[in-house]
Amino acid sequence: MKIFKYLLFLLLIIVIAGSIYIATKDGEYHIQETRIIPAPVEVVFNEVNEYHNWQNWEPWSQEAEDMVFEYNEKTRGKDAGYSWKSEKIGDGRIKTLDVKPFSSIDQQISFDTQFGTSTSDIYWEFNKMEDSTKVTWGMKGTQSFMEKLAFSFQSETLSSMMRPMFTKGLENLENSVLKKMEKFTINIDGVIQHGGGYYMYTTTASKTSQVNQRVQKMIEDVKTYMEKNNIEISGKPFTLYNERDESAGTTIFSAGIFTPSQVITPNNSRILNGYLPKQKVLRASLKGDYKNLQEAWDTAFDYIEENSLELNEEEDIFEVYITGPKSSPNPANWVTQIHFPIK
């Protein structure tokens, strides 16, 4: 009987000692992963800021196919959120606490466990790096007594369990963003009458493959000249292809902006005034990155041949930039209209 009492007493000491050890054990955790994504900071930020996008890249739903999502009325910006239910990984919810556009997002995530609700702070940091974005995704918090007890009997720590998920999530995020940026559509709008008009322009020659890189700077030069000289802008910027040598891969082209009337420029001016006549054109529209312009040209040429149309060789093909990098950082949203003069 005494031995039994001693054993109970010893067991009580072990339990008390174990409890003290667990209670005094540091339960704070801080998990953080970083990835450089080759995309504009605005595009990456907007992908994370909208919860409807998360199913494209967050790693948990890939681990648990039974997840059912329910979105709050607000899914973007401060106070946005959503919740999920899953027998495999449990239920939970996430809410956005604070947003600083294009630089940081603070969130709170909660998991319903057998020990109660576990809550952690989530933070995102977005740093522009030339044409890329450095993304930092972190989670921090403090484990409860029961959570510390549970992890004491596991071979992995919370950090070692979550870090691979964060790494995979950032990899998925990059793939999702790049896939969206690659989207483009080409449409043949048909034969229309273009109104033409006066325009300010500057001209140069280059490799055809370098036109899109050079034309933006040229358009900015024309715009600056017009603003300094109080010349009214009356249309979208455009590129006029004065001469294309397909075999040599070279182009003489002009970057211009429409203006309502003729402008007399000094003899030594690099910026000149020209006139585009009214003419019948086949218009093709590209929604997407400029790197897909050649495919849009080829589609239009095929349409011209299939419909027995004839190009007017006396006039120049021109592209009008309806929206571009100044309007949207995401190239999938850029709209370019290509005009092919028709006899």
Coordinates of C-alpha atoms in Angstrom, one line a residue:
M1 CA 0.0 0.0 0.0
K2 CA 2.9 2.3 0.9
I3 CA 4.6 1.5 -2.4
F4 CA 1.4 2.4 -4.3
K5 CA 1.3 5.8 -2.4
Y6 CA 4.9 6.4 -3.3
L7 CA 4.3 5.6 -6.9
L8 CA 1.3 8.0 -7.0
F9 CA 3.4 10.7 -5.3
L10 CA 6.2 10.1 -7.8
L11 CA 3.8 10.3 -10.7
L12 CA 2.4 13.6 -9.3
I13 CA 5.9 15.0 -9.0
I14 CA 6.6 14.0 -12.6
V15 CA 3.3 15.6 -13.8
I16 CA 4.0 18.8 -11.9
A17 CA 7.6 19.0 -13.1
G18 CA 6.4 18.3 -16.6
S19 CA 3.8 21.0 -16.4
I20 CA 6.3 23.5 -15.0
Y21 CA 8.7 22.6 -17.9
I22 CA 6.0 23.1 -20.5
A23 CA 4.7 26.3 -19.0
T24 CA 8.1 27.9 -18.8
K25 CA 9.1 26.7 -22.3
D26 CA 9.4 29.5 -24.8
G27 CA 6.2 29.4 -26.9
E28 CA 7.0 32.3 -29.2
Y29 CA 7.4 31.5 -32.9
H30 CA 8.4 33.6 -35.9
I31 CA 8.4 32.0 -39.4
Q32 CA 9.4 34.0 -42.5
E33 CA 10.2 33.2 -46.1
T34 CA 11.3 35.5 -48.9
R35 CA 11.2 35.2 -52.7
I36 CA 12.0 37.5 -55.6
I37 CA 9.3 37.5 -58.2
P38 CA 10.0 38.9 -61.7
A39 CA 6.8 41.0 -61.8
P40 CA 5.9 44.7 -60.9
V41 CA 5.3 45.3 -57.2
E42 CA 1.7 46.5 -57.9
V43 CA 0.8 43.3 -59.7
V44 CA 2.2 41.0 -56.9
F45 CA 0.6 43.2 -54.2
N46 CA -2.8 43.1 -55.9
E47 CA -2.6 39.3 -56.2
V48 CA -2.2 38.9 -52.4
N49 CA -4.6 41.7 -51.4
E50 CA -7.6 40.0 -53.1
Y51 CA -8.7 36.9 -51.2
H52 CA -10.4 35.4 -54.2
N53 CA -6.9 34.9 -55.7
W54 CA -5.6 32.9 -52.8
Q55 CA -7.0 29.5 -54.1
N56 CA -4.6 30.0 -57.1
W57 CA -1.5 29.7 -54.9
E58 CA -2.0 29.1 -51.2
P59 CA -0.6 25.6 -50.3
W60 CA -3.2 24.3 -47.8
S61 CA -6.0 23.6 -50.2
Q62 CA -3.6 21.6 -52.3
E63 CA -3.0 19.4 -49.3
A64 CA -6.7 19.1 -48.4
E65 CA -9.1 18.8 -51.3
D66 CA -12.1 18.8 -49.0
M67 CA -11.7 22.5 -48.1
V68 CA -14.9 24.6 -48.5
F69 CA -14.4 28.3 -48.6
E70 CA -16.8 31.1 -47.5
Y71 CA -15.9 34.7 -48.4
N72 CA -16.8 37.8 -46.5
E73 CA -18.7 40.5 -48.3
K74 CA -15.4 42.4 -48.5
T75 CA -12.5 40.4 -50.0
R76 CA -10.0 43.1 -50.8
G77 CA -8.2 45.6 -48.5
K78 CA -8.7 46.4 -44.8
D79 CA -11.3 44.3 -43.0
A80 CA -11.5 41.8 -45.9
G81 CA -11.5 38.1 -45.0
Y82 CA -12.6 34.5 -45.7
S83 CA -13.0 31.3 -43.8
W84 CA -12.7 27.6 -44.6
K85 CA -13.9 24.2 -43.3
S86 CA -12.0 20.9 -43.7
E87 CA -12.0 17.6 -41.9
K88 CA -8.4 17.0 -42.9
I89 CA -6.7 20.2 -41.7
G90 CA -9.5 21.7 -39.6
D91 CA -11.5 24.9 -39.8
G92 CA -10.1 28.5 -39.8
R93 CA -10.4 32.0 -40.9
I94 CA -8.2 35.0 -42.0
K95 CA -8.8 38.7 -41.8
T96 CA -6.9 41.7 -43.1
L97 CA -6.0 44.2 -40.3
D98 CA -4.1 46.8 -42.2
V99 CA -3.0 47.6 -45.8
K100 CA -0.3 50.0 -47.1
P101 CA -0.7 49.9 -50.9
F102 CA 2.1 48.2 -52.7
S103 CA 4.3 47.9 -49.6
S104 CA 2.7 45.8 -46.8
I105 CA -0.3 43.8 -45.6
D106 CA -1.1 42.8 -42.0
Q107 CA -3.5 39.9 -41.3
Q108 CA -4.7 37.7 -38.5
I109 CA -5.2 34.0 -39.1
S110 CA -7.1 31.6 -36.7
F111 CA -7.2 27.8 -36.7
D112 CA -9.8 25.8 -34.7
T113 CA -8.0 22.9 -33.0
Q114 CA -8.9 20.3 -30.5
F115 CA -7.1 22.5 -27.9
G116 CA -9.2 25.6 -28.8
T117 CA -8.6 28.5 -31.3
S118 CA -5.0 29.2 -32.2
T119 CA -4.4 32.8 -33.5
S120 CA -1.3 34.1 -35.3
D121 CA -0.3 37.4 -36.9
I122 CA 0.5 37.2 -40.7
Y123 CA 2.5 39.9 -42.4
W124 CA 3.5 40.6 -46.0
E125 CA 6.2 43.0 -47.3
F126 CA 6.6 44.0 -50.9
N127 CA 9.8 45.7 -52.0
K128 CA 10.4 46.9 -55.6
M129 CA 13.7 45.7 -57.2
E130 CA 14.0 47.1 -60.7
D131 CA 11.6 45.0 -62.7
S132 CA 11.0 42.5 -59.9
T133 CA 9.4 42.4 -56.4
K134 CA 11.0 41.0 -53.2
V135 CA 8.1 39.4 -51.3
T136 CA 8.4 38.5 -47.6
W137 CA 5.7 36.3 -46.1
G138 CA 5.8 35.8 -42.3
M139 CA 3.8 34.5 -39.4
K140 CA 4.4 35.1 -35.7
G141 CA 2.6 34.4 -32.4
T142 CA 2.8 32.6 -29.1
Q143 CA 1.7 29.0 -28.5
S144 CA -0.7 28.1 -25.7
F145 CA 0.2 25.6 -23.0
M146 CA -1.7 22.8 -24.7
E147 CA -0.1 23.6 -28.1
K148 CA 3.4 23.5 -26.5
L149 CA 2.4 20.2 -24.8
A150 CA 1.2 18.7 -28.1
F151 CA 4.4 19.7 -30.0
S152 CA 6.5 18.2 -27.2
F153 CA 5.4 14.8 -28.4
Q154 CA 6.0 15.5 -32.1
S155 CA 9.3 15.1 -34.0
E156 CA 8.7 18.5 -35.9
T157 CA 8.4 22.0 -34.5
L158 CA 5.8 24.4 -35.7
S159 CA 8.5 26.3 -37.6
S160 CA 9.7 23.2 -39.4
M161 CA 6.1 22.2 -40.3
M162 CA 5.1 25.6 -41.6
R163 CA 8.3 26.8 -43.4
P164 CA 8.0 24.4 -46.4
M165 CA 4.3 25.5 -46.8
F166 CA 5.4 29.2 -47.0
T167 CA 8.1 28.3 -49.5
K168 CA 5.7 26.4 -51.6
G169 CA 3.1 29.2 -51.3
L170 CA 5.5 31.8 -52.6
E171 CA 6.5 29.6 -55.5
N172 CA 2.9 29.1 -56.4
L173 CA 2.3 32.9 -56.0
E174 CA 5.1 33.5 -58.6
N175 CA 3.6 31.0 -61.0
S176 CA 0.1 32.4 -60.6
V177 CA 1.2 36.0 -61.2
L178 CA 3.4 35.2 -64.2
K179 CA 0.6 33.1 -65.7
K180 CA -1.8 36.0 -65.4
M181 CA 0.7 38.4 -66.9
E182 CA 1.2 36.1 -69.9
K183 CA -2.5 36.2 -70.9
F184 CA -3.4 37.9 -74.2
T185 CA -6.1 38.1 -76.8
I186 CA -6.1 39.2 -80.4
N187 CA -9.3 40.4 -82.1
I188 CA -9.9 41.5 -85.7
D189 CA -12.2 44.5 -85.3
G190 CA -12.8 44.8 -89.1
V191 CA -12.4 47.5 -91.7
I192 CA -13.0 51.0 -90.5
Q193 CA -12.5 54.6 -91.6
H194 CA -9.7 56.3 -89.5
G195 CA -10.0 60.0 -89.1
G196 CA -6.3 60.8 -89.3
G197 CA -5.0 64.2 -88.2
Y198 CA -2.0 66.2 -87.3
Y199 CA 0.5 64.8 -84.9
M200 CA 3.9 65.6 -83.2
Y201 CA 6.5 63.0 -83.7
T202 CA 10.2 62.0 -83.6
T203 CA 11.8 59.4 -85.9
T204 CA 14.6 56.8 -85.6
A205 CA 15.7 53.5 -87.0
S206 CA 16.4 50.3 -85.1
K207 CA 16.1 46.5 -85.1
T208 CA 12.5 45.6 -85.3
S209 CA 12.8 43.6 -82.1
Q210 CA 13.9 46.7 -80.2
V211 CA 11.0 49.0 -81.3
N212 CA 8.9 48.4 -78.2
Q213 CA 11.8 49.1 -75.9
R214 CA 12.7 52.4 -77.6
V215 CA 9.2 53.8 -78.5
Q216 CA 8.2 54.5 -74.9
K217 CA 11.1 56.9 -74.3
M218 CA 10.4 58.5 -77.7
I219 CA 6.8 59.1 -76.8
E220 CA 7.8 60.6 -73.5
D221 CA 10.1 63.0 -75.3
V222 CA 7.3 64.1 -77.7
K223 CA 4.9 64.5 -74.7
T224 CA 7.4 66.6 -72.8
Y225 CA 8.0 68.8 -75.9
M226 CA 4.3 69.4 -76.3
E227 CA 3.8 70.3 -72.7
K228 CA 6.7 72.7 -72.6
N229 CA 5.4 74.4 -75.8
N230 CA 1.7 74.4 -74.8
I231 CA 0.8 72.1 -77.7
E232 CA -2.6 70.5 -77.1
I233 CA -2.7 66.7 -77.0
S234 CA -5.8 65.3 -78.7
G235 CA -5.3 61.5 -78.9
K236 CA -3.5 58.4 -77.7
P237 CA 0.2 57.9 -78.5
F238 CA 1.1 55.8 -81.5
T239 CA 3.9 54.3 -83.6
L240 CA 4.0 54.8 -87.3
Y241 CA 6.1 52.3 -89.2
N242 CA 7.7 54.3 -92.0
E243 CA 9.7 51.5 -93.4
R244 CA 10.1 47.8 -92.5
D245 CA 12.9 45.6 -93.9
E246 CA 11.7 42.1 -93.0
S247 CA 14.8 40.4 -94.4
A248 CA 17.2 42.6 -92.4
G249 CA 15.0 42.8 -89.4
T250 CA 15.2 46.6 -89.3
T251 CA 12.6 49.4 -89.1
I252 CA 12.4 53.1 -89.5
F253 CA 9.6 54.3 -87.3
S254 CA 8.1 57.4 -85.8
A255 CA 6.6 57.8 -82.3
G256 CA 3.9 60.4 -82.2
I257 CA 1.0 62.0 -80.4
F258 CA -2.0 63.6 -82.1
T259 CA -2.7 67.3 -81.9
P260 CA -5.7 69.3 -83.2
S261 CA -3.9 71.5 -85.8
Q262 CA -0.7 72.0 -87.7
V263 CA 2.3 73.2 -85.7
I264 CA 5.3 74.9 -87.1
T265 CA 8.5 73.8 -85.4
P266 CA 12.0 75.3 -85.5
N267 CA 14.4 74.0 -88.2
N268 CA 16.7 72.4 -85.5
S269 CA 13.9 70.7 -83.6
R270 CA 14.0 66.9 -83.2
I271 CA 10.3 66.9 -82.6
L272 CA 8.3 67.6 -85.9
N273 CA 4.8 68.0 -87.0
G274 CA 3.2 65.6 -89.5
Y275 CA -0.2 64.7 -90.9
L276 CA -1.9 61.3 -91.1
P277 CA -4.6 61.3 -93.9
K278 CA -8.1 59.9 -93.5
Q279 CA -8.0 56.4 -94.7
K280 CA -9.7 53.0 -94.7
V281 CA -7.9 50.5 -92.4
L282 CA -8.2 47.0 -91.1
R283 CA -8.0 47.3 -87.3
A284 CA -6.7 44.5 -85.1
S285 CA -6.6 44.8 -81.3
L286 CA -4.2 43.1 -78.9
K287 CA -4.9 43.0 -75.3
G288 CA -1.7 41.9 -73.6
D289 CA 2.0 42.4 -73.6
Y290 CA 3.8 44.1 -76.5
K291 CA 5.8 41.0 -77.0
N292 CA 2.7 39.5 -78.6
L293 CA 2.4 42.2 -81.2
Q294 CA 4.1 40.2 -83.9
E295 CA 1.4 37.5 -83.5
A296 CA -1.3 40.2 -83.8
W297 CA 0.3 41.4 -87.0
D298 CA 0.5 37.9 -88.4
T299 CA -3.2 37.3 -87.5
A300 CA -4.1 40.5 -89.3
F301 CA -2.1 39.6 -92.4
D302 CA -3.8 36.2 -92.5
Y303 CA -7.2 37.9 -92.3
I304 CA -6.3 40.2 -95.2
E305 CA -5.2 37.3 -97.4
E306 CA -8.2 35.1 -96.5
N307 CA -10.7 37.9 -97.2
S308 CA -9.0 39.1 -100.4
L309 CA -8.2 42.5 -99.0
E310 CA -5.3 44.6 -100.5
L311 CA -2.9 46.6 -98.4
N312 CA -2.4 50.2 -99.4
E313 CA 1.4 50.3 -99.8
E314 CA 1.5 54.1 -100.1
E315 CA 0.4 54.5 -96.5
D316 CA 2.1 53.3 -93.3
I317 CA 0.9 50.7 -90.8
F318 CA 0.5 52.3 -87.3
E319 CA -0.1 51.1 -83.7
V320 CA -2.2 53.2 -81.3
Y321 CA -1.6 52.5 -77.6
I322 CA -5.0 52.7 -75.9
T323 CA -3.6 51.6 -72.5
G324 CA -0.1 50.7 -71.6
P325 CA 2.5 50.7 -68.7
K326 CA 1.4 54.2 -67.5
S327 CA -2.2 53.0 -67.2
S328 CA -1.6 49.5 -65.8
P329 CA 1.5 47.7 -64.4
N330 CA 0.0 44.4 -65.6
P331 CA 0.8 43.8 -69.3
A332 CA -2.2 41.6 -69.6
N333 CA -4.3 44.8 -69.4
W334 CA -2.5 46.7 -72.1
V335 CA -4.6 47.4 -75.2
T336 CA -2.9 48.2 -78.6
Q337 CA -4.8 48.8 -81.8
I338 CA -2.9 48.1 -85.1
H339 CA -4.1 49.8 -88.2
F340 CA -3.4 48.3 -91.7
P341 CA -4.2 50.7 -94.6
I342 CA -6.5 49.0 -97.1
K343 CA -7.1 50.0 -100.8

